[in-house]
Short mmCIF file of C-alpha atoms in Angstrom, two decimals:
data_model
loop_
_atom_site.label_atom_id
_atom_site.label_comp_id
_atom_site.label_asym_id
_atom_site.label_seq_id
_atom_site.Cartn_x
_atom_site.Cartn_y
_atom_site.Cartn_z
CA MET A 27 7.51 -2.91 -32.42
CA LYS A 28 6.69 0.49 -33.94
CA GLY A 29 8.68 -0.14 -37.09
CA ARG A 30 10.85 2.91 -36.51
CA LYS A 31 13.36 4.23 -34.02
CA LEU A 32 12.92 7.01 -31.47
CA LEU A 33 14.75 10.08 -32.76
CA MET A 34 16.38 11.83 -29.78
CA ILE A 35 18.95 14.07 -31.44
CA PRO A 36 19.05 17.89 -31.12
CA GLY A 37 17.03 18.32 -34.31
CA PRO A 38 15.27 17.17 -36.31
CA ILE A 39 13.13 16.07 -33.39
CA GLU A 40 10.06 13.89 -32.94
CA PHE A 41 7.09 15.80 -34.38
CA GLU A 42 3.45 15.92 -33.32
CA PRO A 43 1.12 13.75 -35.46
CA ASP A 44 -0.98 16.81 -36.38
CA VAL A 45 2.15 18.54 -37.69
CA LEU A 46 3.08 15.54 -39.83
CA HIS A 47 -0.49 15.34 -41.09
CA ALA A 48 -0.29 19.01 -42.13
CA MET A 49 2.80 18.13 -44.18
CA SER A 50 0.86 15.46 -46.06
CA ILE A 51 -2.12 17.48 -47.30
CA ALA A 52 -2.46 18.35 -50.96
CA THR A 53 -0.28 21.36 -51.77
CA THR A 54 -2.30 24.46 -52.51
CA SER A 55 -1.37 27.63 -54.37
CA HIS A 56 0.83 30.05 -52.46
CA VAL A 57 -1.70 32.80 -53.24
CA ALA A 58 -4.84 30.79 -52.42
CA PRO A 59 -7.01 32.53 -49.82
CA ASN A 60 -6.76 29.63 -47.36
CA PHE A 61 -2.95 29.61 -47.55
CA ILE A 62 -2.73 33.40 -47.21
CA GLU A 63 -4.72 33.04 -43.98
CA VAL A 64 -2.35 30.32 -42.71
CA PHE A 65 0.75 32.36 -43.53
CA GLY A 66 -0.66 35.53 -41.97
CA ASN A 67 -1.71 33.69 -38.83
CA SER A 68 1.72 32.06 -38.54
CA LEU A 69 3.37 35.49 -38.53
CA GLU A 70 1.04 36.66 -35.78
CA LEU A 71 1.56 33.52 -33.70
CA MET A 72 5.33 33.98 -33.93
CA ARG A 73 4.97 37.26 -32.04
CA THR A 74 3.29 35.37 -29.20
CA VAL A 75 5.98 32.67 -29.03
CA TRP A 76 8.85 35.18 -29.28
CA LYS A 77 7.06 37.52 -26.83
CA SER A 78 7.59 40.30 -29.33
CA PRO A 79 4.32 42.09 -30.11
CA LYS A 80 6.31 44.91 -31.73
CA GLY A 81 8.60 42.69 -33.79
CA GLN A 82 8.70 42.09 -37.53
CA PRO A 83 8.55 38.35 -38.24
CA PHE A 84 10.09 36.67 -41.28
CA ILE A 85 9.32 33.15 -42.52
CA VAL A 86 11.63 32.08 -45.34
CA ALA A 87 12.40 28.70 -46.88
CA GLY A 88 15.84 27.70 -45.61
CA THR A 89 17.73 26.57 -42.52
CA GLY A 90 18.89 28.13 -39.28
CA THR A 91 22.09 29.07 -41.06
CA LEU A 92 20.03 31.09 -43.54
CA ALA A 93 18.42 32.94 -40.62
CA MET A 94 21.93 33.77 -39.34
CA ASP A 95 22.91 34.80 -42.87
CA MET A 96 19.86 37.07 -43.16
CA ALA A 97 20.70 38.86 -39.92
CA ALA A 98 24.29 39.44 -41.04
CA ALA A 99 23.46 40.37 -44.64
CA ASN A 100 20.84 42.96 -43.74
CA LEU A 101 22.44 44.61 -40.71
CA ILE A 102 26.19 44.47 -41.39
CA GLU A 103 28.21 46.49 -43.88
CA GLN A 104 31.88 46.44 -44.85
CA GLU A 105 34.25 47.29 -41.96
CA ASP A 106 31.51 47.24 -39.30
CA ASN A 107 32.81 46.06 -35.94
CA VAL A 108 30.93 43.03 -34.64
CA LEU A 109 31.49 41.16 -31.38
CA VAL A 110 30.88 37.42 -31.43
CA ILE A 111 30.25 35.74 -28.07
CA SER A 112 30.92 32.05 -28.60
CA SER A 113 30.28 28.96 -26.52
CA GLY A 114 30.86 26.38 -29.23
CA TYR A 115 30.68 25.45 -32.90
CA PHE A 116 27.86 27.78 -33.89
CA GLY A 117 29.41 30.88 -32.37
CA LYS A 118 32.34 30.27 -34.69
CA ARG A 119 29.94 29.75 -37.61
CA PHE A 120 28.38 33.17 -36.95
CA ASN A 121 31.88 34.63 -37.01
CA ASP A 122 32.50 33.05 -40.43
CA ILE A 123 29.22 34.41 -41.80
CA LEU A 124 29.93 37.93 -40.55
CA GLU A 125 33.41 37.92 -42.04
CA ARG A 126 31.91 36.96 -45.40
CA TYR A 127 30.07 40.31 -45.34
CA GLY A 128 33.22 42.26 -44.56
CA ALA A 129 32.75 42.71 -40.83
CA ASN A 130 35.69 43.30 -38.53
CA THR A 131 34.92 40.57 -36.03
CA THR A 132 36.22 40.06 -32.53
CA ILE A 133 35.38 36.65 -31.12
CA LEU A 134 35.22 36.00 -27.39
CA GLU A 135 35.46 32.25 -26.86
CA ALA A 136 34.67 30.58 -23.57
CA PRO A 137 36.70 27.57 -22.44
CA ILE A 138 34.90 24.30 -23.20
CA GLY A 139 32.00 23.89 -20.81
CA GLU A 140 31.94 27.53 -19.73
CA VAL A 141 30.46 30.87 -20.84
CA VAL A 142 32.11 34.23 -21.49
CA SER A 143 31.79 36.44 -18.40
CA LEU A 144 29.79 39.67 -18.45
CA GLU A 145 32.93 41.49 -17.27
CA THR A 146 34.84 40.27 -20.32
CA ILE A 147 32.01 41.29 -22.65
CA GLU A 148 31.70 44.76 -21.14
CA LYS A 149 35.45 45.30 -21.23
CA GLU A 150 35.45 44.57 -24.94
CA LEU A 151 32.41 46.79 -25.61
CA LYS A 152 34.23 49.65 -23.85
CA SER A 153 37.31 49.22 -26.04
CA LYS A 154 35.67 50.45 -29.27
CA GLN A 155 32.28 51.04 -30.87
CA TYR A 156 30.64 47.81 -32.01
CA LYS A 157 27.73 47.92 -34.41
CA ALA A 158 26.43 44.54 -33.32
CA LEU A 159 27.08 41.58 -31.06
CA THR A 160 25.92 37.99 -31.45
CA ILE A 161 24.90 35.57 -28.72
CA THR A 162 24.35 31.83 -29.11
CA HIS A 163 21.55 31.18 -26.63
CA VAL A 164 22.06 27.41 -26.68
CA ASP A 165 24.99 26.09 -28.66
CA THR A 166 23.84 22.78 -30.12
CA SER A 167 27.41 21.49 -30.15
CA THR A 168 28.00 21.87 -26.41
CA GLY A 169 24.62 22.07 -24.68
CA ILE A 170 25.74 25.34 -23.08
CA LEU A 171 23.00 27.80 -22.08
CA VAL A 172 23.85 31.51 -22.08
CA ASP A 173 21.66 34.09 -20.31
CA PRO A 174 20.89 36.66 -23.04
CA LYS A 175 19.17 39.25 -20.83
CA PRO A 176 22.22 40.91 -19.20
CA ILE A 177 24.13 40.78 -22.49
CA ALA A 178 21.24 42.53 -24.25
CA GLN A 179 21.34 45.17 -21.51
CA LEU A 180 25.06 45.71 -22.17
CA ALA A 181 24.35 45.97 -25.89
CA LYS A 182 21.79 48.69 -25.23
CA LYS A 183 24.18 50.50 -22.87
CA TYR A 184 26.85 50.66 -25.59
CA ASN A 185 24.44 51.35 -28.48
CA THR A 186 25.07 47.97 -30.08
CA ILE A 187 22.59 45.76 -31.96
CA SER A 188 21.98 42.44 -30.19
CA ILE A 189 21.50 39.33 -32.33
CA LEU A 190 20.39 36.14 -30.58
CA ASP A 191 20.96 32.80 -32.28
CA GLY A 192 17.96 30.98 -30.83
CA VAL A 193 18.09 28.01 -33.19
CA CYS A 194 18.19 25.54 -30.29
CA SER A 195 16.25 27.67 -27.80
CA VAL A 196 13.16 29.39 -29.21
CA ALA A 197 10.04 27.70 -27.77
CA GLY A 198 12.16 25.70 -25.34
CA GLU A 199 14.05 28.28 -23.25
CA VAL A 200 12.96 31.56 -21.63
CA ILE A 201 12.96 34.37 -24.21
CA ASN A 202 11.28 37.76 -23.80
CA GLN A 203 12.44 39.57 -26.92
CA ASP A 204 10.73 42.92 -26.46
CA GLU A 205 11.16 43.10 -22.69
CA TRP A 206 14.88 42.27 -22.95
CA GLU A 207 15.24 44.57 -26.00
CA LEU A 208 16.87 41.93 -28.15
CA ASP A 209 17.06 43.23 -31.71
CA ILE A 210 17.11 39.91 -33.56
CA VAL A 211 15.96 36.49 -32.38
CA LEU A 212 16.29 33.77 -35.02
CA THR A 213 15.66 30.05 -35.19
CA ALA A 214 14.91 27.12 -37.48
CA SER A 215 11.78 25.02 -37.80
CA GLN A 216 13.20 21.59 -36.88
CA LYS A 217 14.11 22.31 -33.26
CA ALA A 218 11.78 23.28 -30.39
CA ILE A 219 9.39 24.97 -32.84
CA GLY A 220 8.49 21.41 -33.84
CA VAL A 221 8.29 21.44 -37.65
CA PRO A 222 10.33 19.36 -40.15
CA PRO A 223 13.49 21.04 -41.50
CA GLY A 224 13.17 23.75 -44.11
CA LEU A 225 12.12 27.07 -42.56
CA ALA A 226 14.29 29.95 -41.35
CA LEU A 227 12.39 32.01 -38.77
CA LEU A 228 13.48 35.45 -37.63
CA MET A 229 12.03 38.29 -35.55
CA ALA A 230 13.48 41.79 -35.96
CA SER A 231 12.93 44.68 -33.55
CA GLU A 232 11.91 48.17 -34.63
CA LYS A 233 15.50 49.27 -33.98
CA ALA A 234 16.90 46.53 -36.20
CA MET A 235 14.54 47.45 -39.01
CA LYS A 236 15.58 51.09 -38.70
CA VAL A 237 19.27 50.15 -38.89
CA TRP A 238 18.54 48.11 -42.01
CA LYS A 239 16.59 50.94 -43.66
CA ASN A 240 19.41 53.41 -42.96
CA ARG A 241 22.26 51.28 -44.32
CA LYS A 242 24.54 53.05 -46.79
CA THR A 243 25.07 50.16 -49.22
CA PRO A 244 22.77 47.59 -50.86
CA VAL A 245 22.33 44.25 -49.11
CA PRO A 246 24.91 42.01 -50.84
CA ASN A 247 22.71 38.91 -50.82
CA TYR A 248 19.72 38.81 -53.17
CA TYR A 249 17.78 35.96 -51.55
CA ALA A 250 18.32 37.19 -47.98
CA ASP A 251 17.53 40.86 -48.67
CA TRP A 252 14.68 42.13 -46.50
CA SER A 253 13.80 44.52 -49.33
CA ASN A 254 12.48 41.48 -51.15
CA TRP A 255 10.88 39.73 -48.19
CA LEU A 256 9.36 42.53 -46.09
CA PRO A 257 6.62 43.37 -48.63
CA ILE A 258 5.71 39.67 -48.73
CA MET A 259 5.43 39.40 -44.94
CA LYS A 260 3.33 42.56 -44.75
CA ALA A 261 1.05 41.41 -47.56
CA TYR A 262 0.39 38.00 -46.03
CA GLU A 263 -0.25 39.53 -42.62
CA GLU A 264 -2.75 41.89 -44.25
CA ARG A 265 -4.24 38.80 -45.95
CA ARG A 266 -3.26 39.90 -49.45
CA PRO A 267 -1.57 37.75 -52.13
CA SER A 268 2.05 38.56 -52.95
CA TYR A 269 5.09 36.94 -54.53
CA PHE A 270 8.87 37.06 -54.42
CA GLY A 271 9.92 33.41 -54.16
CA THR A 272 7.56 30.47 -53.82
CA PRO A 273 7.12 29.74 -50.10
CA ALA A 274 7.39 26.22 -48.66
CA VAL A 275 3.61 25.82 -48.63
CA ASN A 276 3.26 22.55 -46.71
CA LEU A 277 5.95 23.51 -44.20
CA ILE A 278 4.13 26.74 -43.45
CA VAL A 279 0.85 24.87 -42.98
CA ALA A 280 2.75 22.64 -40.56
CA LEU A 281 4.27 25.70 -38.88
CA GLU A 282 0.86 27.20 -38.18
CA THR A 283 -0.25 23.85 -36.77
CA SER A 284 2.74 23.66 -34.43
CA LEU A 285 2.53 27.30 -33.35
CA LYS A 286 -1.12 26.73 -32.44
CA ILE A 287 -0.08 23.70 -30.35
CA ILE A 288 2.62 25.76 -28.63
CA CYS A 289 0.25 28.62 -27.88
CA LYS A 290 -2.47 26.26 -26.64
CA GLU A 291 0.01 24.74 -24.17
CA GLY A 292 1.21 28.26 -23.29
CA ILE A 293 4.78 29.36 -23.89
CA ASP A 294 5.59 29.74 -20.18
CA LYS A 295 4.17 26.32 -19.36
CA ARG A 296 6.04 24.83 -22.31
CA VAL A 297 9.35 26.29 -21.16
CA LYS A 298 8.76 24.96 -17.63
CA ARG A 299 8.10 21.49 -19.06
CA HIS A 300 11.46 21.65 -20.82
CA GLN A 301 13.15 22.77 -17.61
CA ASP A 302 11.55 20.04 -15.47
CA LEU A 303 12.40 17.25 -17.90
CA ALA A 304 15.96 18.51 -18.39
CA LYS A 305 16.62 18.70 -14.62
CA ALA A 306 15.33 15.17 -14.12
CA PHE A 307 17.34 13.87 -17.07
CA ARG A 308 20.55 15.51 -15.80
CA ALA A 309 19.98 14.03 -12.34
CA ALA A 310 19.56 10.60 -13.92
CA ILE A 311 22.72 11.03 -15.99
CA ALA A 312 24.69 11.95 -12.86
CA SER A 313 23.36 8.84 -11.07
CA LEU A 314 24.88 6.72 -13.84
CA ASN A 315 28.32 8.18 -13.05
CA LEU A 316 28.32 10.20 -16.27
CA GLU A 317 29.42 13.82 -16.61
CA ILE A 318 27.80 16.53 -18.72
CA LEU A 319 29.91 18.87 -20.84
CA PRO A 320 28.74 22.13 -19.13
CA LYS A 321 30.86 22.82 -16.05
CA SER A 322 27.73 23.35 -13.94
CA THR A 323 24.03 22.53 -14.20
CA ALA A 324 23.32 26.28 -14.23
CA LEU A 325 25.03 26.42 -17.64
CA ALA A 326 23.21 23.37 -19.01
CA ALA A 327 20.58 23.81 -21.70
CA ASN A 328 17.04 22.56 -21.23
CA THR A 329 16.64 21.59 -24.88
CA LEU A 330 19.52 19.09 -25.12
CA SER A 331 22.19 17.43 -23.00
CA ALA A 332 25.84 16.91 -23.97
CA VAL A 333 27.28 13.97 -22.03
CA TYR A 334 30.82 12.62 -21.91
CA TYR A 335 31.30 8.94 -22.67
CA PRO A 336 32.74 7.00 -19.73
CA LYS A 337 36.52 6.70 -20.15
CA ASP A 338 36.26 2.90 -20.30
CA ILE A 339 33.60 2.86 -23.03
CA ASP A 340 33.96 3.09 -26.82
CA GLY A 341 31.55 5.83 -27.92
CA ALA A 342 30.84 4.27 -31.30
CA LEU A 343 29.88 1.00 -29.63
CA LEU A 344 27.60 2.81 -27.18
CA SER A 345 25.79 4.61 -30.00
CA ALA A 346 25.44 1.32 -31.90
CA LYS A 347 23.92 -0.36 -28.84
CA MET A 348 21.47 2.52 -28.49
CA ILE A 349 20.42 2.11 -32.12
CA GLU A 350 19.92 -1.62 -31.51
CA ALA A 351 17.55 -0.56 -28.72
CA ASP A 352 15.64 1.64 -31.23
CA VAL A 353 16.91 4.96 -29.83
CA ILE A 354 18.95 7.37 -31.96
CA ILE A 355 21.25 9.84 -30.20
CA ALA A 356 23.79 12.26 -31.69
CA GLY A 357 27.55 12.13 -31.46
CA GLY A 358 29.74 15.05 -30.53
CA LEU A 359 30.06 18.04 -32.85
CA LEU A 360 32.76 20.29 -31.36
CA PRO A 361 35.86 19.33 -33.42
CA GLU A 362 38.33 19.43 -30.52
CA ILE A 363 36.45 16.81 -28.49
CA LYS A 364 33.84 15.32 -30.83
CA ALA A 365 34.81 11.69 -30.13
CA THR A 366 34.50 12.10 -26.35
CA TYR A 367 30.80 12.88 -25.89
CA PHE A 368 27.28 12.34 -27.16
CA ARG A 369 24.17 14.52 -27.29
CA VAL A 370 20.52 13.84 -26.50
CA GLY A 371 17.83 16.23 -27.68
CA HIS A 372 14.86 16.83 -25.41
CA MET A 373 12.75 19.57 -26.92
CA GLY A 374 9.45 20.26 -28.62
CA SER A 375 6.81 17.61 -27.93
CA VAL A 376 9.25 15.55 -25.85
CA SER A 377 7.68 13.66 -22.94
CA ALA A 378 8.88 11.95 -19.78
CA ASN A 379 8.20 8.63 -21.51
CA ASP A 380 10.60 9.54 -24.33
CA LEU A 381 13.39 10.27 -21.88
CA MET A 382 12.66 7.11 -19.90
CA ALA A 383 13.11 5.17 -23.13
CA VAL A 384 16.46 6.89 -23.66
CA LEU A 385 17.58 6.18 -20.10
CA GLY A 386 16.50 2.53 -20.27
CA ALA A 387 18.40 1.99 -23.51
CA LEU A 388 21.41 3.90 -22.15
CA GLU A 389 21.53 1.84 -18.95
CA ARG A 390 21.38 -1.45 -20.86
CA ALA A 391 24.06 -0.33 -23.32
CA LEU A 392 26.39 0.79 -20.53
CA ILE A 393 25.94 -2.45 -18.58
CA VAL A 394 26.57 -4.61 -21.66
CA LEU A 395 29.73 -2.62 -22.38
CA GLY A 396 31.03 -3.07 -18.85
CA HIS A 397 30.28 0.27 -17.20
CA PRO A 398 29.51 -0.30 -13.51
CA LEU A 399 26.02 0.82 -12.52
CA GLU A 400 22.94 -0.43 -10.74
CA PRO A 401 20.21 -1.43 -13.25
CA GLY A 402 17.23 0.90 -13.00
CA LYS A 403 19.13 3.55 -11.02
CA GLY A 404 18.85 6.27 -13.66
CA LEU A 405 15.17 5.58 -14.26
CA GLN A 406 14.46 5.69 -10.53
CA VAL A 407 16.28 9.01 -10.09
CA PHE A 408 14.50 10.46 -13.12
CA GLN A 409 11.08 9.47 -11.78
CA ASN A 410 11.81 10.68 -8.26
CA LYS A 411 13.07 14.04 -9.50
CA LEU A 412 9.98 14.60 -11.63
CA LEU A 413 7.67 13.61 -8.79
CA LYS A 414 9.51 15.88 -6.35
CA ASP A 415 9.42 18.93 -8.65
CA ASN A 416 5.78 18.56 -9.64
#
């Protein structure tokens, strides 16, 4: 026995040993030369992972919600029209944040398990001038994957800022920020980036920075204001000491460690690994007579899976059986249906062995609870799919 359980939720995830070791080193000064080098290198590595050589990176102590808050606070002013494209819980959260800053929001919500069509989005963009639109790349509550590229193209066509919530996608799904002309791509450290919770990470395009500089009113959030943070980012990247608020020193050391691991693997290769494992896992889930929440596999994220409980199984009992087998999964999050499904995270340093452990525990739990299936079926399908695709 390892003495701990396998954490397979959609964040925090299982972290690389080198990342955890970086968290444990003696904390240095935030203006020490060695830390300035780490911070500056982290900013540069972010551009590689985001595929945004022209972007302005921000690393700030906080959560993914803070990154969303920073985008809204700096780019939105009172009475600005903003279009929110929602595929779950976190689309609605972005709507709430935007309204807090006085935006006139219009929310386009997809039916559960679906995405908003491009035709619907374009029709709305034609109806009036929108300053910005938001896209949830992968909604952690539903496991729905949205293709940001054509939406970003529509945003450009209608002179609208595009803001991508990449909390559950950056470093796990295909993102080409500069090529797709996405203005903001934001995330949090504890997902596919592979660092314990505590960092809000954001990349802003040249256009987004220009919109911020030309705003008519002060940013109504002191901590989130880029006026305070931009000089810090520039100083660290130029390897100079600077101060606004004390950075999360050990988390940033861990961030550099993880970004180096990501770049050594190669971002394209890393994304393909996520895709291959997710396809095999979905095939295994289907073989167990289980249904995923997305209406089609084309809409299913590669960083997590949302799976409906069998109708004859008590979800709480299933989760308890999984914990007994030393595997932790997440329950549902979408309020309307939260008791009907569970979620499995498969991002970051996730391996085939991790997902085989999940499937083994899941099979045993289902059998014990009376769900009809052939023992070993899911594991066999998972293995065969991986072998076929590689």
